């Protein structure tokens, strides 16, 4: 029996994937960012659920890492997008932070450097892709290149559509090579973001995280939401699905992302690789030493 066959209950009332999967005609304004689809428990219960499943995710990580030593090409790429303070870094810290660092690769994408800006927009993404057996997580990603230019109106429609096509082809290429892609839009409410930013400004230890440009982004909130809706609808696919996760309650978002990763890894139905040596012979020789 494989490890995947031994999965126990998720702790959610139902599979959250169909509840949160982006649908055609996505309207982000209609999504309650304070809701917790598939889970009716309290913050205490949600946090306990995530903690209780850390071992399950860790075992699946070890399994995919072990499979890679035997030549398997499987790896996972978690793409996290969202407005400032939506909790992208917190997801990485609380969901992936307890895993073996040898099997995790994370990267945050900021404003392109001059060198990066002179290259194809996917070039810097390719350099940070996880190798086989590794869980990769992007705090922002190639989607910044179909969001920021749209918000600032520096791309014509034909240029934007070409980038969507390039992203679709890129993600299909990754999936064909064994990458399991999980894309998450952490959907934060505008009022909740204001509270988060106010909290940063009021905490001496977090003021360094505040960026005045966050205020400019807030002034274009509706434009950003429209850009996200368009990008998500243009690039959602079964091999690279988008999930819209309400994130005003960050404990819920973290539990959901953990569940999405567990589902993705368990879906590979991997088992421990068979040793390429005679186990009994090795036992006999070891006993003699």
mmCIF file of C-alpha atoms in Angstrom:
data_model
loop_
_atom_site.group_PDB
_atom_site.id
_atom_site.type_symbol
_atom_site.label_atom_id
_atom_site.label_comp_id
_atom_site.label_asym_id
_atom_site.label_seq_id
_atom_site.Cartn_x
_atom_site.Cartn_y
_atom_site.Cartn_z
ATOM 1 C CA UNK A 1 0.000 0.000 0.000
ATOM 2 C CA UNK A 2 1.384 3.391 -0.956
ATOM 3 C CA UNK A 3 1.709 6.313 1.438
ATOM 4 C CA UNK A 4 -1.024 8.132 -0.506
ATOM 5 C CA UNK A 5 -3.430 5.259 0.132
ATOM 6 C CA UNK A 6 -3.017 5.752 3.893
ATOM 7 C CA UNK A 7 -4.258 9.353 3.937
ATOM 8 C CA UNK A 8 -6.613 10.102 6.804
ATOM 9 C CA UNK A 9 -9.323 12.749 7.050
ATOM 10 C CA UNK A 10 -8.428 16.288 6.098
ATOM 11 C CA UNK A 11 -10.285 18.029 8.920
ATOM 12 C CA UNK A 12 -12.333 20.025 6.410
ATOM 13 C CA UNK A 13 -16.044 19.374 6.037
ATOM 14 C CA UNK A 14 -15.563 18.775 2.322
ATOM 15 C CA UNK A 15 -12.900 18.933 -0.337
ATOM 16 C CA UNK A 16 -11.948 22.617 -0.574
ATOM 17 C CA UNK A 17 -10.552 22.332 -4.080
ATOM 18 C CA UNK A 18 -13.876 22.559 -5.955
ATOM 19 C CA UNK A 19 -15.044 25.227 -3.508
ATOM 20 C CA UNK A 20 -12.069 27.499 -4.186
ATOM 21 C CA UNK A 21 -11.163 26.665 -7.779
ATOM 22 C CA UNK A 22 -11.458 29.707 -10.011
ATOM 23 C CA UNK A 23 -14.455 29.582 -12.335
ATOM 24 C CA UNK A 24 -15.174 31.313 -15.645
ATOM 25 C CA UNK A 25 -16.574 34.767 -15.085
ATOM 26 C CA UNK A 26 -14.712 35.185 -11.784
ATOM 27 C CA UNK A 27 -15.841 38.301 -9.921
ATOM 28 C CA UNK A 28 -13.531 38.915 -6.976
ATOM 29 C CA UNK A 29 -15.832 41.575 -5.529
ATOM 30 C CA UNK A 30 -18.430 38.850 -4.948
ATOM 31 C CA UNK A 31 -16.058 36.706 -2.857
ATOM 32 C CA UNK A 32 -16.361 37.164 0.907
ATOM 33 C CA UNK A 33 -12.736 37.589 1.952
ATOM 34 C CA UNK A 34 -13.636 36.874 5.578
ATOM 35 C CA UNK A 35 -15.300 33.539 4.813
ATOM 36 C CA UNK A 36 -13.891 30.068 5.472
ATOM 37 C CA UNK A 37 -15.377 27.752 2.805
ATOM 38 C CA UNK A 38 -15.349 24.108 3.834
ATOM 39 C CA UNK A 39 -14.500 24.867 7.458
ATOM 40 C CA UNK A 40 -16.888 26.071 10.163
ATOM 41 C CA UNK A 41 -14.534 25.808 13.122
ATOM 42 C CA UNK A 42 -12.807 28.509 15.134
ATOM 43 C CA UNK A 43 -9.333 29.983 14.705
ATOM 44 C CA UNK A 44 -8.131 27.723 17.510
ATOM 45 C CA UNK A 45 -9.413 24.626 15.734
ATOM 46 C CA UNK A 46 -8.080 25.750 12.359
ATOM 47 C CA UNK A 47 -4.623 26.414 13.766
ATOM 48 C CA UNK A 48 -4.668 23.045 15.555
ATOM 49 C CA UNK A 49 -5.689 21.339 12.311
ATOM 50 C CA UNK A 50 -2.732 22.793 10.456
ATOM 51 C CA UNK A 51 -0.351 21.783 13.245
ATOM 52 C CA UNK A 52 -1.774 18.259 13.313
ATOM 53 C CA UNK A 53 -1.152 17.790 9.593
ATOM 54 C CA UNK A 54 2.462 18.959 9.572
ATOM 55 C CA UNK A 55 3.656 15.372 9.840
ATOM 56 C CA UNK A 56 1.482 14.290 6.923
ATOM 57 C CA UNK A 57 2.950 16.968 4.656
ATOM 58 C CA UNK A 58 6.476 16.214 5.881
ATOM 59 C CA UNK A 59 6.125 12.514 5.050
ATOM 60 C CA UNK A 60 4.872 13.318 1.560
ATOM 61 C CA UNK A 61 7.814 15.680 1.103
ATOM 62 C CA UNK A 62 10.237 12.917 2.070
ATOM 63 C CA UNK A 63 8.467 10.584 -0.353
ATOM 64 C CA UNK A 64 8.782 12.873 -3.383
ATOM 65 C CA UNK A 65 12.405 13.622 -2.453
ATOM 66 C CA UNK A 66 13.184 9.915 -2.203
ATOM 67 C CA UNK A 67 11.476 9.209 -5.530
ATOM 68 C CA UNK A 68 13.735 11.774 -7.209
ATOM 69 C CA UNK A 69 16.829 9.872 -6.059
ATOM 70 C CA UNK A 70 15.538 6.974 -8.150
ATOM 71 C CA UNK A 71 15.055 9.158 -11.226
ATOM 72 C CA UNK A 72 11.492 10.432 -10.831
ATOM 73 C CA UNK A 73 10.889 13.915 -12.288
ATOM 74 C CA UNK A 74 8.102 14.966 -9.909
ATOM 75 C CA UNK A 75 8.317 18.307 -8.135
ATOM 76 C CA UNK A 76 5.767 20.853 -6.846
ATOM 77 C CA UNK A 77 5.530 24.545 -7.628
ATOM 78 C CA UNK A 78 3.352 26.662 -5.334
ATOM 79 C CA UNK A 79 2.605 30.090 -6.797
ATOM 80 C CA UNK A 80 1.377 32.671 -4.283
ATOM 81 C CA UNK A 81 -0.130 35.926 -5.490
ATOM 82 C CA UNK A 82 -2.031 38.596 -3.580
ATOM 83 C CA UNK A 83 -2.107 42.216 -2.570
ATOM 84 C CA UNK A 84 0.346 43.512 0.018
ATOM 85 C CA UNK A 85 -0.201 42.024 3.514
ATOM 86 C CA UNK A 86 -2.275 39.150 2.106
ATOM 87 C CA UNK A 87 -0.005 36.698 3.929
ATOM 88 C CA UNK A 88 2.208 35.196 1.224
ATOM 89 C CA UNK A 89 5.266 35.163 3.467
ATOM 90 C CA UNK A 90 3.235 33.825 6.378
ATOM 91 C CA UNK A 91 2.045 30.886 4.290
ATOM 92 C CA UNK A 92 5.626 30.013 3.403
ATOM 93 C CA UNK A 93 6.741 30.349 7.016
ATOM 94 C CA UNK A 94 3.889 28.444 8.660
ATOM 95 C CA UNK A 95 3.174 25.803 6.009
ATOM 96 C CA UNK A 96 6.632 25.053 4.619
ATOM 97 C CA UNK A 97 8.709 26.147 7.599
ATOM 98 C CA UNK A 98 8.558 22.775 9.355
ATOM 99 C CA UNK A 99 9.718 20.808 6.313
ATOM 100 C CA UNK A 100 13.271 19.700 5.621
ATOM 101 C CA UNK A 101 15.092 22.659 4.042
ATOM 102 C CA UNK A 102 16.818 20.239 1.663
ATOM 103 C CA UNK A 103 13.472 19.591 -0.015
ATOM 104 C CA UNK A 104 12.145 23.157 -0.183
ATOM 105 C CA UNK A 105 13.101 26.058 -2.410
ATOM 106 C CA UNK A 106 11.441 29.439 -1.936
ATOM 107 C CA UNK A 107 11.934 32.684 -3.783
ATOM 108 C CA UNK A 108 10.343 36.120 -3.658
ATOM 109 C CA UNK A 109 10.131 38.138 -6.866
ATOM 110 C CA UNK A 110 10.335 41.896 -6.569
ATOM 111 C CA UNK A 111 10.846 44.620 -9.128
ATOM 112 C CA UNK A 112 13.062 43.271 -11.948
ATOM 113 C CA UNK A 113 16.672 44.394 -11.934
ATOM 114 C CA UNK A 114 18.024 46.220 -14.972
ATOM 115 C CA UNK A 115 19.523 42.955 -16.207
ATOM 116 C CA UNK A 116 16.277 41.037 -15.681
ATOM 117 C CA UNK A 117 14.251 43.743 -17.394
ATOM 118 C CA UNK A 118 16.436 43.364 -20.486
ATOM 119 C CA UNK A 119 15.605 39.639 -20.704
ATOM 120 C CA UNK A 120 12.431 37.728 -21.494
ATOM 121 C CA UNK A 121 10.117 38.031 -18.496
ATOM 122 C CA UNK A 122 10.135 34.262 -17.877
ATOM 123 C CA UNK A 123 13.929 34.001 -17.760
ATOM 124 C CA UNK A 124 14.274 34.956 -14.082
ATOM 125 C CA UNK A 125 11.436 32.552 -13.241
ATOM 126 C CA UNK A 126 13.166 29.623 -14.923
ATOM 127 C CA UNK A 127 16.284 30.208 -12.837
ATOM 128 C CA UNK A 128 14.310 29.653 -9.628
ATOM 129 C CA UNK A 129 12.309 26.564 -10.573
ATOM 130 C CA UNK A 130 12.494 23.647 -8.117
ATOM 131 C CA UNK A 131 14.513 20.621 -9.158
ATOM 132 C CA UNK A 132 12.962 17.116 -9.111
ATOM 133 C CA UNK A 133 11.947 16.020 -5.619
ATOM 134 C CA UNK A 134 11.636 19.560 -4.281
ATOM 135 C CA UNK A 135 8.682 21.709 -3.244
ATOM 136 C CA UNK A 136 9.133 25.192 -4.666
ATOM 137 C CA UNK A 137 7.202 28.251 -3.529
ATOM 138 C CA UNK A 138 7.093 31.647 -5.219
ATOM 139 C CA UNK A 139 6.165 34.760 -3.241
ATOM 140 C CA UNK A 140 4.908 36.652 -6.298
ATOM 141 C CA UNK A 141 5.860 35.213 -9.655
ATOM 142 C CA UNK A 142 5.669 35.540 -13.433
ATOM 143 C CA UNK A 143 2.129 36.838 -12.913
ATOM 144 C CA UNK A 144 3.540 40.177 -11.819
ATOM 145 C CA UNK A 145 4.375 40.648 -15.495
ATOM 146 C CA UNK A 146 0.707 40.484 -16.479
ATOM 147 C CA UNK A 147 -0.536 42.495 -13.487
ATOM 148 C CA UNK A 148 1.666 45.532 -12.895
ATOM 149 C CA UNK A 149 1.949 46.460 -16.596
ATOM 150 C CA UNK A 150 -1.835 46.203 -16.946
ATOM 151 C CA UNK A 151 -2.509 48.337 -13.895
ATOM 152 C CA UNK A 152 -0.118 50.978 -15.195
ATOM 153 C CA UNK A 153 -1.432 50.614 -18.747
ATOM 154 C CA UNK A 154 1.919 49.960 -20.408
ATOM 155 C CA UNK A 155 0.898 46.846 -22.374
ATOM 156 C CA UNK A 156 -1.353 46.773 -25.389
ATOM 157 C CA UNK A 157 -4.009 44.062 -25.505
ATOM 158 C CA UNK A 158 -2.140 42.070 -28.143
ATOM 159 C CA UNK A 159 1.034 42.179 -26.047
ATOM 160 C CA UNK A 160 -0.888 41.086 -22.967
ATOM 161 C CA UNK A 161 -2.548 38.211 -24.814
ATOM 162 C CA UNK A 162 0.854 37.112 -26.088
ATOM 163 C CA UNK A 163 2.136 36.997 -22.506
ATOM 164 C CA UNK A 164 -0.870 34.964 -21.422
ATOM 165 C CA UNK A 165 -0.099 32.510 -24.222
ATOM 166 C CA UNK A 166 3.556 32.337 -23.182
ATOM 167 C CA UNK A 167 2.543 31.655 -19.578
ATOM 168 C CA UNK A 168 0.119 28.920 -20.627
ATOM 169 C CA UNK A 169 2.798 27.280 -22.775
ATOM 170 C CA UNK A 170 5.390 27.647 -20.008
ATOM 171 C CA UNK A 171 3.161 26.010 -17.400
ATOM 172 C CA UNK A 172 2.214 23.224 -19.814
ATOM 173 C CA UNK A 173 5.935 22.615 -20.383
ATOM 174 C CA UNK A 174 6.485 22.380 -16.620
ATOM 175 C CA UNK A 175 3.550 20.006 -16.154
ATOM 176 C CA UNK A 176 4.756 17.779 -19.008
ATOM 177 C CA UNK A 177 8.129 17.538 -17.236
ATOM 178 C CA UNK A 178 6.581 16.345 -13.964
ATOM 179 C CA UNK A 179 5.849 19.595 -12.149
ATOM 180 C CA UNK A 180 2.636 19.728 -10.123
ATOM 181 C CA UNK A 181 1.526 23.369 -10.190
ATOM 182 C CA UNK A 182 -0.674 24.899 -7.490
ATOM 183 C CA UNK A 183 -1.568 28.579 -7.985
ATOM 184 C CA UNK A 184 -3.161 30.478 -5.122
ATOM 185 C CA UNK A 185 -4.601 33.976 -5.118
ATOM 186 C CA UNK A 186 -4.753 35.056 -1.481
ATOM 187 C CA UNK A 187 -7.836 37.256 -1.625
ATOM 188 C CA UNK A 188 -7.566 39.971 0.999
ATOM 189 C CA UNK A 189 -10.288 42.498 1.739
ATOM 190 C CA UNK A 190 -9.461 46.163 1.293
ATOM 191 C CA UNK A 191 -10.553 47.036 4.838
ATOM 192 C CA UNK A 192 -8.476 44.185 6.223
ATOM 193 C CA UNK A 193 -5.445 45.438 4.323
ATOM 194 C CA UNK A 194 -5.894 48.869 5.893
ATOM 195 C CA UNK A 195 -5.911 47.264 9.345
ATOM 196 C CA UNK A 196 -2.793 45.267 8.486
ATOM 197 C CA UNK A 197 -0.938 48.327 7.218
ATOM 198 C CA UNK A 198 -1.978 50.375 10.248
ATOM 199 C CA UNK A 199 -0.669 47.594 12.469
ATOM 200 C CA UNK A 200 2.682 47.721 10.666
ATOM 201 C CA UNK A 201 2.955 51.439 11.116
ATOM 202 C CA UNK A 202 2.155 51.056 14.801
ATOM 203 C CA UNK A 203 4.794 48.388 15.452
ATOM 204 C CA UNK A 204 8.409 49.580 15.605
ATOM 205 C CA UNK A 205 9.616 46.086 14.710
ATOM 206 C CA UNK A 206 7.507 45.987 11.533
ATOM 207 C CA UNK A 207 7.737 49.525 10.206
ATOM 208 C CA UNK A 208 10.611 48.459 7.937
ATOM 209 C CA UNK A 209 8.122 46.237 6.071
ATOM 210 C CA UNK A 210 5.913 49.180 5.150
ATOM 211 C CA UNK A 211 6.434 50.515 1.642
ATOM 212 C CA UNK A 212 4.877 53.876 0.711
ATOM 213 C CA UNK A 213 4.161 52.386 -2.718
ATOM 214 C CA UNK A 214 1.539 50.215 -0.977
ATOM 215 C CA UNK A 215 -0.616 53.332 -0.776
ATOM 216 C CA UNK A 216 -0.367 53.842 -4.519
ATOM 217 C CA UNK A 217 -1.465 50.248 -5.074
ATOM 218 C CA UNK A 218 -4.442 50.762 -2.748
ATOM 219 C CA UNK A 219 -5.531 53.737 -4.839
ATOM 220 C CA UNK A 220 -5.748 51.346 -7.827
ATOM 221 C CA UNK A 221 -7.472 48.527 -5.953
ATOM 222 C CA UNK A 222 -10.316 47.982 -8.440
ATOM 223 C CA UNK A 223 -7.848 48.054 -11.332
ATOM 224 C CA UNK A 224 -5.723 45.405 -9.633
ATOM 225 C CA UNK A 225 -8.771 43.223 -9.010
ATOM 226 C CA UNK A 226 -9.755 43.497 -12.671
ATOM 227 C CA UNK A 227 -6.195 42.595 -13.709
ATOM 228 C CA UNK A 228 -6.220 39.561 -11.414
ATOM 229 C CA UNK A 229 -9.599 38.431 -12.731
ATOM 230 C CA UNK A 230 -8.370 38.629 -16.302
ATOM 231 C CA UNK A 231 -5.067 36.882 -15.603
ATOM 232 C CA UNK A 232 -6.658 34.090 -13.564
ATOM 233 C CA UNK A 233 -9.321 33.385 -16.173
ATOM 234 C CA UNK A 234 -6.760 33.458 -19.003
ATOM 235 C CA UNK A 235 -4.355 30.998 -17.346
ATOM 236 C CA UNK A 236 -6.446 28.624 -15.252
ATOM 237 C CA UNK A 237 -6.060 25.029 -16.436
ATOM 238 C CA UNK A 238 -6.448 21.565 -14.966
ATOM 239 C CA UNK A 239 -2.662 21.080 -15.058
ATOM 240 C CA UNK A 240 -2.116 24.541 -13.490
ATOM 241 C CA UNK A 241 -5.245 25.390 -11.486
ATOM 242 C CA UNK A 242 -5.975 28.683 -9.773
ATOM 243 C CA UNK A 243 -7.528 28.704 -6.305
ATOM 244 C CA UNK A 244 -9.053 31.888 -4.877
ATOM 245 C CA UNK A 245 -8.538 31.628 -1.118
ATOM 246 C CA UNK A 246 -10.195 34.153 1.247
ATOM 247 C CA UNK A 247 -7.425 35.387 3.500
ATOM 248 C CA UNK A 248 -8.783 37.921 5.965
ATOM 249 C CA UNK A 249 -8.485 34.986 8.396
ATOM 250 C CA UNK A 250 -4.905 34.013 7.760
ATOM 251 C CA UNK A 251 -5.126 30.862 9.856
ATOM 252 C CA UNK A 252 -7.727 29.580 7.392
ATOM 253 C CA UNK A 253 -5.633 30.438 4.315
ATOM 254 C CA UNK A 254 -2.621 28.635 5.782
ATOM 255 C CA UNK A 255 -4.647 25.504 6.522
ATOM 256 C CA UNK A 256 -6.072 25.569 2.991
ATOM 257 C CA UNK A 257 -2.696 25.940 1.271
ATOM 258 C CA UNK A 258 -1.354 23.086 3.391
ATOM 259 C CA UNK A 259 -4.326 20.970 2.290
ATOM 260 C CA UNK A 260 -3.789 21.867 -1.373
ATOM 261 C CA UNK A 261 -0.153 20.775 -1.135
ATOM 262 C CA UNK A 262 -1.048 17.540 0.622
ATOM 263 C CA UNK A 263 -3.672 16.791 -2.043
ATOM 264 C CA UNK A 264 -1.202 17.568 -4.833
ATOM 265 C CA UNK A 265 1.493 15.314 -3.389
ATOM 266 C CA UNK A 266 -0.873 12.499 -2.435
ATOM 267 C CA UNK A 267 -2.327 12.633 -5.944
ATOM 268 C CA UNK A 268 1.021 11.486 -7.338
ATOM 269 C CA UNK A 269 0.462 8.152 -5.559
ATOM 270 C CA UNK A 270 4.176 7.656 -5.034
ATOM 271 C CA UNK A 271 5.752 4.931 -2.957
ATOM 272 C CA UNK A 272 9.223 4.501 -1.528
ATOM 273 C CA UNK A 273 11.714 3.505 -4.227
ATOM 274 C CA UNK A 274 12.944 -0.061 -4.238
ATOM 275 C CA UNK A 275 16.604 -0.360 -3.153
ATOM 276 C CA UNK A 276 19.061 -1.158 -5.932
ATOM 277 C CA UNK A 277 20.876 -3.715 -3.794
ATOM 278 C CA UNK A 278 20.150 -6.967 -1.965
ATOM 279 C CA UNK A 279 18.864 -5.951 1.470
ATOM 280 C CA UNK A 280 19.564 -9.304 3.087
ATOM 281 C CA UNK A 281 23.072 -9.368 1.681
ATOM 282 C CA UNK A 282 23.736 -5.902 3.087
ATOM 283 C CA UNK A 283 22.408 -6.994 6.495
ATOM 284 C CA UNK A 284 24.697 -10.035 6.483
ATOM 285 C CA UNK A 285 27.764 -8.036 5.518
ATOM 286 C CA UNK A 286 26.993 -5.312 8.045
ATOM 287 C CA UNK A 287 26.650 -7.866 10.837
ATOM 288 C CA UNK A 288 30.107 -9.171 10.004
ATOM 289 C CA UNK A 289 31.820 -5.782 10.291
#
